[in-house]
Amino acid sequence: MDRYRVFKKQTFSSGNYSLVPIRHEDRYSIMQWRNEQIYHLRQDELLTKEKQDQYFTDVVSKLFPQESPNQILFSYLKNDKCIGYGGLVHINWKDKNAEISFIMDTSLEEEYFEYHWSKYLELIEEVAFEQLNFHKIYTYAFDLRPRLYIALANREFRKEATLNEHCLFEGKFVDVLIHSKIKLTMILREAASDDLETTYTWANDKLVRTFAYNQKRIEKEEHSEWFLSKLSSNNCKYYILEENKNKIAGSIRFDIDDMGSSAMISYLVDPRCTGRGYGTYLLENGIKKLVQTKPNIDHVYGFVIKENIASIRIFEKLKFSISYQNDREIKFEKTIA
Ligand SMILES: CC(C)(COP(=O)(O)OP(=O)(O)OC[C@H]1O[C@@H](n2cnc3c(N)ncnc32)[C@H](O)[C@@H]1OP(=O)(O)O)[C@@H](O)C(=O)NCCC(=O)NCCS
């Protein structure tokens, strides 16, 4: 297998699917798919075996040893069979962005188009964001394949721009759409009075109330008094989770006992952001942040209603142990000293 100098690891996998540095043996399959799908590619004429051989010799083979190649190409495999190819192209190393390219075996498109695009995006995101630490990746596509937008939306790519009538296609000018995704960055910061509105909305959210001990609707005044008292209390540390550019995504609160040695955890994720690992991030990193400011705390605990499967899973994942349970709830505890 050829190896890219830019990578520490060469194979990126998810289940049966993987990306590996583009394989010489896959060049004619790739040529065939490109020719079959020429209508949506920036390619003027059909490829021949000779041209494809020359491209692999002149261009592809030179990418592997480079420190900053302008493109990085992969074979997309199911087990060991190549069923597509693509990569990061027009790489801008300075601004840490790149365009995504991908085509799959044409025979898979009818039934599995969205599936393979989504799988491929998952893998290429790992390459771009985790391996190369890029800031942004994007697709540039003629507005001809609406199914592509479903796959992009599945992976939370946002439509960023329409280039009106940008390309000439079969005698007509068609739009080009750019969809992009920016690397997720998360921080935990201290809660502040500006967070009153957001925390009030959360307090009355259906999911939050379902798993809360007091299930009654909370009035604004009551919340306001409670929230501000928590901010000013020495026995409380209250953190807000922010994702990219100040988007508030959750909170974690630690109510500390009078001895200053233990803290009770309450945490929640904005209902629009659940299922993305934020709950796990909040609990894991909230505790780390807590002990930085309150080093005397030696254990933390939380009560979870038994139906709250997601929260139970998080406590278990983070190696809390059960110190008490009854028909309704479980107490999870962890020593952190
Ligand atoms: C509980 C809560 C914080 C979870 O947040 P989240 O960001 O969705 O959680 P994560 O994505 O980090 O992880 C949830 C885990 O539970 C799993 N999970 C979620 N629902 C599940 C279900 N019904 N069955 C099995 N597992 C489930 C997920 O698969 C994930 O596990 P994994 O990482 O092993 O795949 C969020 O739903 C919430 O704010 N609920 C309301 C307030 C609340 O209940 N707070 C906790 C009080 S103790």
Tab-separated table of C-alpha atoms and ligand atoms in Angstrom:
chain	number	residue	atom	x	y	z
A	1	MET	CA	0.000	0.000	0.000
A	2	ASP	CA	1.232	3.494	-0.827
A	3	ARG	CA	1.499	5.788	2.190
A	4	TYR	CA	0.817	9.483	2.475
A	5	ARG	CA	3.602	11.303	4.220
A	6	VAL	CA	1.066	13.781	5.709
A	7	PHE	CA	-0.695	11.081	7.749
A	8	LYS	CA	0.192	9.263	10.936
A	9	LYS	CA	-2.301	6.554	10.052
A	10	GLN	CA	-3.214	5.496	6.538
A	11	THR	CA	-6.544	3.681	6.910
A	12	PHE	CA	-9.763	5.278	8.147
A	13	SER	CA	-12.526	2.799	8.901
A	14	SER	CA	-16.118	2.564	9.995
A	15	GLY	CA	-17.556	-0.958	10.157
A	16	ASN	CA	-16.943	-2.686	6.809
A	17	TYR	CA	-16.037	0.546	5.032
A	18	SER	CA	-12.702	2.263	4.819
A	19	LEU	CA	-10.617	4.858	3.056
A	20	VAL	CA	-7.091	3.870	2.053
A	21	PRO	CA	-4.530	5.804	-0.031
A	22	ILE	CA	-5.735	5.514	-3.624
A	23	ARG	CA	-4.701	2.122	-5.004
A	24	HIS	CA	-3.091	1.688	-8.412
A	25	GLU	CA	-5.162	-1.457	-8.981
A	26	ASP	CA	-8.411	0.568	-8.765
A	27	ARG	CA	-7.534	2.986	-11.563
A	28	TYR	CA	-9.623	1.409	-14.343
A	29	SER	CA	-12.746	1.042	-12.170
A	30	ILE	CA	-12.347	4.694	-11.274
A	31	MET	CA	-11.920	5.551	-14.961
A	32	GLN	CA	-15.104	3.664	-15.821
A	33	TRP	CA	-17.170	5.404	-13.103
A	34	ARG	CA	-15.818	8.811	-14.102
A	35	ASN	CA	-16.765	8.197	-17.711
A	36	GLU	CA	-20.241	6.988	-16.748
A	37	GLN	CA	-20.803	10.030	-14.544
A	38	ILE	CA	-19.068	12.630	-16.665
A	39	TYR	CA	-22.247	14.790	-16.620
A	40	HIS	CA	-21.621	16.023	-13.063
A	41	LEU	CA	-17.802	16.106	-13.141
A	42	ARG	CA	-15.421	18.803	-14.206
A	43	GLN	CA	-14.116	16.568	-16.977
A	44	ASP	CA	-14.310	17.517	-20.672
A	45	GLU	CA	-13.710	14.228	-22.435
A	46	LEU	CA	-13.845	10.498	-21.804
A	47	LEU	CA	-10.808	8.985	-20.136
A	48	THR	CA	-8.894	6.175	-21.803
A	49	LYS	CA	-6.697	3.536	-20.184
A	50	GLU	CA	-3.611	5.327	-21.519
A	51	LYS	CA	-4.668	8.667	-20.107
A	52	GLN	CA	-5.571	7.081	-16.775
A	53	ASP	CA	-2.179	5.327	-16.577
A	54	GLN	CA	-0.464	8.595	-17.339
A	55	TYR	CA	-2.498	10.444	-14.681
A	56	PHE	CA	-1.541	7.854	-12.074
A	57	THR	CA	2.136	8.102	-13.041
A	58	ASP	CA	2.358	11.867	-13.460
A	59	VAL	CA	0.022	13.067	-10.717
A	60	VAL	CA	-1.182	10.436	-8.260
A	61	SER	CA	2.150	8.757	-7.497
A	62	LYS	CA	3.698	12.166	-6.741
A	63	LEU	CA	1.123	12.989	-4.059
A	64	PHE	CA	2.254	10.362	-1.539
A	65	PRO	CA	5.675	11.761	-0.532
A	66	GLN	CA	4.663	15.420	-0.488
A	67	GLU	CA	4.562	17.420	2.714
A	68	SER	CA	1.652	19.590	1.548
A	69	PRO	CA	-0.011	17.966	-1.455
A	70	ASN	CA	-2.756	19.963	-3.158
A	71	GLN	CA	-4.969	16.891	-3.105
A	72	ILE	CA	-5.186	13.634	-1.163
A	73	LEU	CA	-7.014	10.787	-2.876
A	74	PHE	CA	-8.451	7.588	-1.458
A	75	SER	CA	-9.983	4.358	-2.608
A	76	TYR	CA	-13.279	3.838	-0.789
A	77	LEU	CA	-13.538	0.159	0.133
A	78	LYS	CA	-16.175	-2.245	1.318
A	79	ASN	CA	-14.026	-4.859	3.019
A	80	ASP	CA	-11.256	-5.067	0.399
A	81	LYS	CA	-13.296	-4.167	-2.694
A	82	CYS	CA	-13.094	-0.693	-4.128
A	83	ILE	CA	-16.626	0.707	-4.491
A	84	GLY	CA	-15.801	4.385	-4.899
A	85	TYR	CA	-13.059	6.930	-4.727
A	86	GLY	CA	-12.597	10.504	-3.637
A	87	GLY	CA	-10.565	12.767	-1.463
A	88	LEU	CA	-9.760	16.248	-0.378
A	89	VAL	CA	-8.918	18.494	-3.310
A	90	HIS	CA	-7.982	22.158	-3.773
A	91	ILE	CA	-6.406	21.912	-0.357
A	92	ASN	CA	-5.584	25.247	1.206
A	93	TRP	CA	-3.025	24.430	3.891
A	94	LYS	CA	-2.766	27.995	5.100
A	95	ASP	CA	-6.478	28.504	5.712
A	96	LYS	CA	-6.994	24.843	6.653
A	97	ASN	CA	-9.788	24.103	4.223
A	98	ALA	CA	-10.417	21.739	1.331
A	99	GLU	CA	-13.057	20.676	-1.144
A	100	ILE	CA	-14.502	17.179	-0.897
A	101	SER	CA	-14.701	14.997	-3.959
A	102	PHE	CA	-16.358	11.600	-4.201
A	103	ILE	CA	-17.886	9.259	-6.713
A	104	MET	CA	-19.175	5.766	-6.083
A	105	ASP	CA	-19.557	2.720	-8.293
A	106	THR	CA	-22.339	3.848	-10.661
A	107	SER	CA	-24.323	0.652	-10.083
A	108	LEU	CA	-24.702	1.544	-6.387
A	109	GLU	CA	-26.150	4.979	-6.989
A	110	GLU	CA	-29.772	4.091	-7.523
A	111	GLU	CA	-30.212	2.188	-4.278
A	112	TYR	CA	-27.404	3.371	-2.010
A	113	PHE	CA	-26.516	6.890	-3.064
A	114	GLU	CA	-27.353	8.606	0.252
A	115	TYR	CA	-25.954	5.724	2.306
A	116	HIS	CA	-22.509	5.773	0.705
A	117	TRP	CA	-22.277	9.539	0.587
A	118	SER	CA	-23.077	9.701	4.309
A	119	LYS	CA	-20.591	6.946	5.116
A	120	TYR	CA	-17.932	8.592	2.979
A	121	LEU	CA	-18.516	11.978	4.635
A	122	GLU	CA	-18.154	10.376	8.061
A	123	LEU	CA	-14.758	8.995	7.029
A	124	ILE	CA	-13.500	12.084	5.232
A	125	GLU	CA	-14.488	14.215	8.249
A	126	GLU	CA	-12.203	12.053	10.358
A	127	VAL	CA	-9.393	12.602	7.848
A	128	ALA	CA	-9.951	16.356	7.605
A	129	PHE	CA	-10.828	17.328	11.153
A	130	GLU	CA	-9.030	14.766	13.289
A	131	GLN	CA	-6.030	13.728	11.214
A	132	LEU	CA	-5.243	17.004	9.434
A	133	ASN	CA	-6.847	19.419	11.887
A	134	PHE	CA	-8.553	21.319	9.068
A	135	HIS	CA	-11.047	24.021	9.965
A	136	LYS	CA	-13.522	23.663	7.118
A	137	ILE	CA	-14.486	21.270	4.338
A	138	TYR	CA	-16.970	21.878	1.551
A	139	THR	CA	-18.612	20.442	-1.527
A	140	TYR	CA	-18.894	22.294	-4.820
A	141	ALA	CA	-21.601	20.644	-6.908
A	142	PHE	CA	-23.613	21.373	-10.015
A	143	ASP	CA	-27.233	21.608	-8.923
A	144	LEU	CA	-28.150	18.364	-10.668
A	145	ARG	CA	-28.322	15.725	-7.949
A	146	PRO	CA	-30.841	16.595	-5.204
A	147	ARG	CA	-30.117	13.313	-3.370
A	148	LEU	CA	-26.697	14.666	-2.516
A	149	TYR	CA	-28.294	17.351	-0.318
A	150	ILE	CA	-29.995	14.669	1.786
A	151	ALA	CA	-26.637	13.049	2.549
A	152	LEU	CA	-25.042	16.414	3.296
A	153	ALA	CA	-27.882	17.336	5.650
A	154	ASN	CA	-27.517	13.947	7.402
A	155	ARG	CA	-23.952	14.905	8.249
A	156	GLU	CA	-24.920	18.460	9.202
A	157	PHE	CA	-23.348	20.224	6.290
A	158	ARG	CA	-24.948	23.650	5.733
A	159	LYS	CA	-25.740	25.249	2.405
A	160	GLU	CA	-23.367	28.156	2.264
A	161	ALA	CA	-23.787	29.642	-1.195
A	162	THR	CA	-25.460	29.339	-4.555
A	163	LEU	CA	-23.407	30.444	-7.528
A	164	ASN	CA	-26.186	31.367	-9.898
A	165	GLU	CA	-26.044	29.958	-13.444
A	166	HIS	CA	-22.393	29.214	-12.923
A	167	CYS	CA	-21.894	26.336	-15.363
A	168	LEU	CA	-23.008	25.499	-18.852
A	169	PHE	CA	-24.692	22.087	-18.869
A	170	GLU	CA	-26.303	20.621	-22.014
A	171	GLY	CA	-26.827	24.087	-23.443
A	172	LYS	CA	-28.291	25.545	-20.223
A	173	PHE	CA	-26.638	27.465	-17.420
A	174	VAL	CA	-27.020	25.663	-14.084
A	175	ASP	CA	-26.372	26.761	-10.500
A	176	VAL	CA	-23.483	25.504	-8.407
A	177	LEU	CA	-24.178	24.863	-4.728
A	178	ILE	CA	-21.576	25.015	-1.997
A	179	HIS	CA	-22.234	23.129	1.225
A	180	SER	CA	-19.768	23.264	4.074
A	181	LYS	CA	-18.988	22.008	7.533
A	182	ILE	CA	-16.782	23.703	10.084
A	183	LYS	CA	-14.820	21.766	12.669
A	184	LEU	CA	-16.720	21.541	15.885
A	185	THR	CA	-15.072	23.333	18.753
A	186	MET	CA	-16.546	23.226	22.206
A	187	ILE	CA	-15.781	25.170	25.338
A	188	LEU	CA	-17.165	25.259	28.841
A	189	ARG	CA	-17.438	28.686	30.395
A	190	GLU	CA	-18.917	30.031	33.628
A	191	ALA	CA	-22.639	30.764	33.433
A	192	ALA	CA	-23.568	34.458	33.489
A	193	SER	CA	-26.713	36.531	33.927
A	194	ASP	CA	-27.038	36.724	30.107
A	195	ASP	CA	-27.831	33.012	30.150
A	196	LEU	CA	-31.067	33.569	32.053
A	197	GLU	CA	-33.345	33.369	28.985
A	198	THR	CA	-31.755	30.238	27.541
A	199	THR	CA	-31.709	28.412	30.852
A	200	TYR	CA	-35.358	29.381	31.402
A	201	THR	CA	-36.299	27.875	28.014
A	202	TRP	CA	-34.447	24.692	28.914
A	203	ALA	CA	-36.058	24.517	32.352
A	204	ASN	CA	-39.488	24.164	30.748
A	205	ASP	CA	-38.430	21.889	27.916
A	206	LYS	CA	-40.522	18.709	27.750
A	207	LEU	CA	-37.557	16.284	27.892
A	208	VAL	CA	-35.904	18.148	30.753
A	209	ARG	CA	-39.125	18.229	32.798
A	210	THR	CA	-39.789	14.532	32.096
A	211	PHE	CA	-36.554	13.549	33.805
A	212	ALA	CA	-36.694	16.209	36.517
A	213	TYR	CA	-37.862	15.502	40.053
A	214	ASN	CA	-40.244	18.443	40.044
A	215	GLN	CA	-42.256	18.044	36.843
A	216	LYS	CA	-44.348	21.246	37.201
A	217	ARG	CA	-43.950	24.145	34.785
A	218	ILE	CA	-41.557	26.784	36.150
A	219	GLU	CA	-42.522	30.453	36.134
A	220	LYS	CA	-40.072	33.032	34.838
A	221	GLU	CA	-39.794	34.909	38.115
A	222	GLU	CA	-39.143	31.725	40.058
A	223	HIS	CA	-36.434	30.670	37.581
A	224	SER	CA	-34.836	34.102	37.579
A	225	GLU	CA	-34.554	34.198	41.373
A	226	TRP	CA	-33.201	30.634	41.499
A	227	PHE	CA	-30.742	31.142	38.624
A	228	LEU	CA	-29.225	34.377	39.962
A	229	SER	CA	-28.897	32.858	43.430
A	230	LYS	CA	-26.954	29.939	41.925
A	231	LEU	CA	-24.603	32.335	40.112
A	232	SER	CA	-23.781	34.214	43.280
A	233	SER	CA	-23.460	31.163	45.516
A	234	ASN	CA	-20.026	29.992	46.684
A	235	ASN	CA	-21.423	26.488	46.845
A	236	CYS	CA	-22.266	26.276	43.203
A	237	LYS	CA	-20.253	26.019	40.000
A	238	TYR	CA	-22.397	26.456	36.914
A	239	TYR	CA	-20.925	26.024	33.431
A	240	ILE	CA	-22.362	26.599	29.970
A	241	LEU	CA	-21.348	24.541	26.944
A	242	GLU	CA	-20.722	26.605	23.824
A	243	GLU	CA	-20.136	25.149	20.404
A	244	ASN	CA	-18.746	26.997	17.386
A	245	LYS	CA	-19.113	30.732	17.603
A	246	ASN	CA	-21.113	31.141	20.781
A	247	LYS	CA	-23.912	28.703	20.114
A	248	ILE	CA	-25.110	27.665	23.559
A	249	ALA	CA	-25.614	23.904	23.638
A	250	GLY	CA	-25.999	22.789	27.264
A	251	SER	CA	-25.132	23.297	30.898
A	252	ILE	CA	-23.719	21.509	33.911
A	253	ARG	CA	-24.119	22.566	37.503
A	254	PHE	CA	-22.343	21.330	40.606
A	255	ASP	CA	-23.995	21.987	43.970
A	256	ILE	CA	-21.243	21.659	46.541
A	257	ASP	CA	-21.852	20.545	50.129
A	258	ASP	CA	-20.937	22.753	53.107
A	259	MET	CA	-17.755	20.775	53.765
A	260	GLY	CA	-16.590	21.515	50.218
A	261	SER	CA	-15.751	17.860	49.543
A	262	SER	CA	-18.584	16.594	47.366
A	263	ALA	CA	-20.748	17.977	44.601
A	264	MET	CA	-24.110	16.990	43.171
A	265	ILE	CA	-24.292	17.075	39.367
A	266	SER	CA	-27.175	18.410	37.252
A	267	TYR	CA	-26.652	18.648	33.535
A	268	LEU	CA	-28.617	18.991	30.354
A	269	VAL	CA	-28.154	19.335	26.624
A	270	ASP	CA	-30.169	21.713	24.478
A	271	PRO	CA	-32.942	19.569	22.948
A	272	ARG	CA	-31.792	20.544	19.436
A	273	CYS	CA	-28.322	19.151	20.130
A	274	THR	CA	-28.909	15.774	21.801
A	275	GLY	CA	-27.444	12.548	20.469
A	276	ARG	CA	-24.142	14.102	19.359
A	277	GLY	CA	-22.002	13.269	22.364
A	278	TYR	CA	-22.476	16.627	24.075
A	279	GLY	CA	-23.916	15.087	27.258
A	280	THR	CA	-20.801	12.927	27.586
A	281	TYR	CA	-18.553	15.907	26.850
A	282	LEU	CA	-20.351	18.031	29.462
A	283	LEU	CA	-20.035	15.515	32.249
A	284	GLU	CA	-16.441	14.529	31.512
A	285	ASN	CA	-15.134	18.058	31.014
A	286	GLY	CA	-17.392	19.686	33.595
A	287	ILE	CA	-15.771	17.561	36.299
A	288	LYS	CA	-12.281	18.441	35.039
A	289	LYS	CA	-13.152	22.133	35.156
A	290	LEU	CA	-14.695	21.826	38.597
A	291	VAL	CA	-11.578	20.330	40.170
A	292	GLN	CA	-9.410	23.073	38.691
A	293	THR	CA	-11.250	25.675	40.773
A	294	LYS	CA	-12.338	23.479	43.691
A	295	PRO	CA	-9.453	21.051	44.263
A	296	ASN	CA	-10.836	19.908	47.638
A	297	ILE	CA	-13.767	18.140	46.054
A	298	ASP	CA	-13.088	14.432	46.225
A	299	HIS	CA	-16.301	12.973	44.908
A	300	VAL	CA	-19.219	13.839	42.649
A	301	TYR	CA	-22.629	12.209	42.308
A	302	GLY	CA	-25.850	12.461	40.341
A	303	PHE	CA	-29.379	11.082	40.593
A	304	VAL	CA	-30.940	9.662	37.452
A	305	ILE	CA	-34.513	8.562	36.876
A	306	LYS	CA	-34.487	4.963	35.654
A	307	GLU	CA	-36.164	5.776	32.327
A	308	ASN	CA	-33.395	8.223	31.483
A	309	ILE	CA	-31.431	5.714	29.427
A	310	ALA	CA	-29.158	8.308	27.775
A	311	SER	CA	-28.004	9.721	31.103
A	312	ILE	CA	-27.503	6.267	32.629
A	313	ARG	CA	-25.367	5.371	29.615
A	314	ILE	CA	-23.253	8.486	30.112
A	315	PHE	CA	-22.620	7.828	33.820
A	316	GLU	CA	-21.701	4.240	32.989
A	317	LYS	CA	-19.389	5.261	30.151
A	318	LEU	CA	-17.570	7.638	32.470
A	319	LYS	CA	-17.062	4.850	35.014
A	320	PHE	CA	-19.370	6.112	37.759
A	321	SER	CA	-20.571	3.403	40.114
A	322	ILE	CA	-24.041	2.905	41.491
A	323	SER	CA	-24.121	3.744	45.183
A	324	TYR	CA	-27.876	3.530	45.685
A	325	GLN	CA	-31.028	2.748	43.764
A	326	ASN	CA	-34.739	2.287	44.314
A	327	ASP	CA	-37.717	1.653	41.988
A	328	ARG	CA	-37.521	5.117	40.508
A	329	GLU	CA	-33.954	6.370	40.531
A	330	ILE	CA	-30.258	5.509	40.585
A	331	LYS	CA	-27.521	7.379	42.403
A	332	PHE	CA	-24.242	7.372	40.471
A	333	GLU	CA	-21.066	8.318	42.272
A	334	LYS	CA	-17.402	8.769	41.419
A	335	THR	CA	-14.285	9.494	43.429
A	336	ILE	CA	-12.138	12.103	41.759
A	337	ALA	CA	-9.377	12.751	44.245
B	1	LIG	C1	-29.463	13.053	29.133
B	1	LIG	C2	-28.859	14.037	28.160
B	1	LIG	C3	-27.926	14.968	28.919
B	1	LIG	C4	-28.064	13.243	27.104
B	1	LIG	O1	-27.375	14.147	26.279
B	1	LIG	P1	-26.812	13.723	24.848
B	1	LIG	O2	-25.942	14.814	24.375
B	1	LIG	O3	-27.922	13.288	23.979
B	1	LIG	O4	-25.924	12.467	25.235
B	1	LIG	P2	-24.718	11.805	24.424
B	1	LIG	O5	-24.985	11.998	22.980
B	1	LIG	O6	-23.429	12.273	24.997
B	1	LIG	O7	-24.779	10.276	24.839
B	1	LIG	C5	-25.943	9.581	25.060
B	1	LIG	C6	-25.585	8.103	25.155
B	1	LIG	O8	-26.780	7.447	25.492
B	1	LIG	C7	-27.133	6.566	24.432
B	1	LIG	N1	-28.584	6.589	24.335
B	1	LIG	C8	-29.386	7.640	24.148
B	1	LIG	N2	-30.657	7.249	24.147
B	1	LIG	C9	-30.636	5.905	24.339
B	1	LIG	C10	-31.630	4.899	24.429
B	1	LIG	N3	-32.915	5.199	24.360
B	1	LIG	N4	-31.231	3.619	24.625
B	1	LIG	C11	-29.921	3.300	24.729
B	1	LIG	N5	-28.936	4.216	24.660
B	1	LIG	C12	-29.295	5.490	24.459
B	1	LIG	C13	-26.451	7.098	23.208
B	1	LIG	O9	-26.281	6.111	22.220
B	1	LIG	C14	-25.134	7.555	23.805
B	1	LIG	O10	-24.300	6.448	24.064
B	1	LIG	P3	-23.013	6.097	23.132
B	1	LIG	O11	-22.110	7.297	23.220
B	1	LIG	O12	-22.438	4.885	23.740
B	1	LIG	O13	-23.560	5.892	21.751
B	1	LIG	C15	-29.946	14.852	27.399
B	1	LIG	O14	-30.856	13.987	26.809
B	1	LIG	C16	-30.723	15.784	28.286
B	1	LIG	O15	-30.342	16.926	28.444
B	1	LIG	N6	-31.823	15.308	28.875
B	1	LIG	C17	-32.662	16.143	29.728
B	1	LIG	C18	-31.988	16.477	31.039
B	1	LIG	C19	-31.417	15.263	31.727
B	1	LIG	O16	-31.989	14.192	31.673
B	1	LIG	N7	-30.272	15.442	32.384
B	1	LIG	C20	-29.593	14.392	33.096
B	1	LIG	C21	-30.184	14.304	34.465
B	1	LIG	S1	-29.360	13.063	35.391
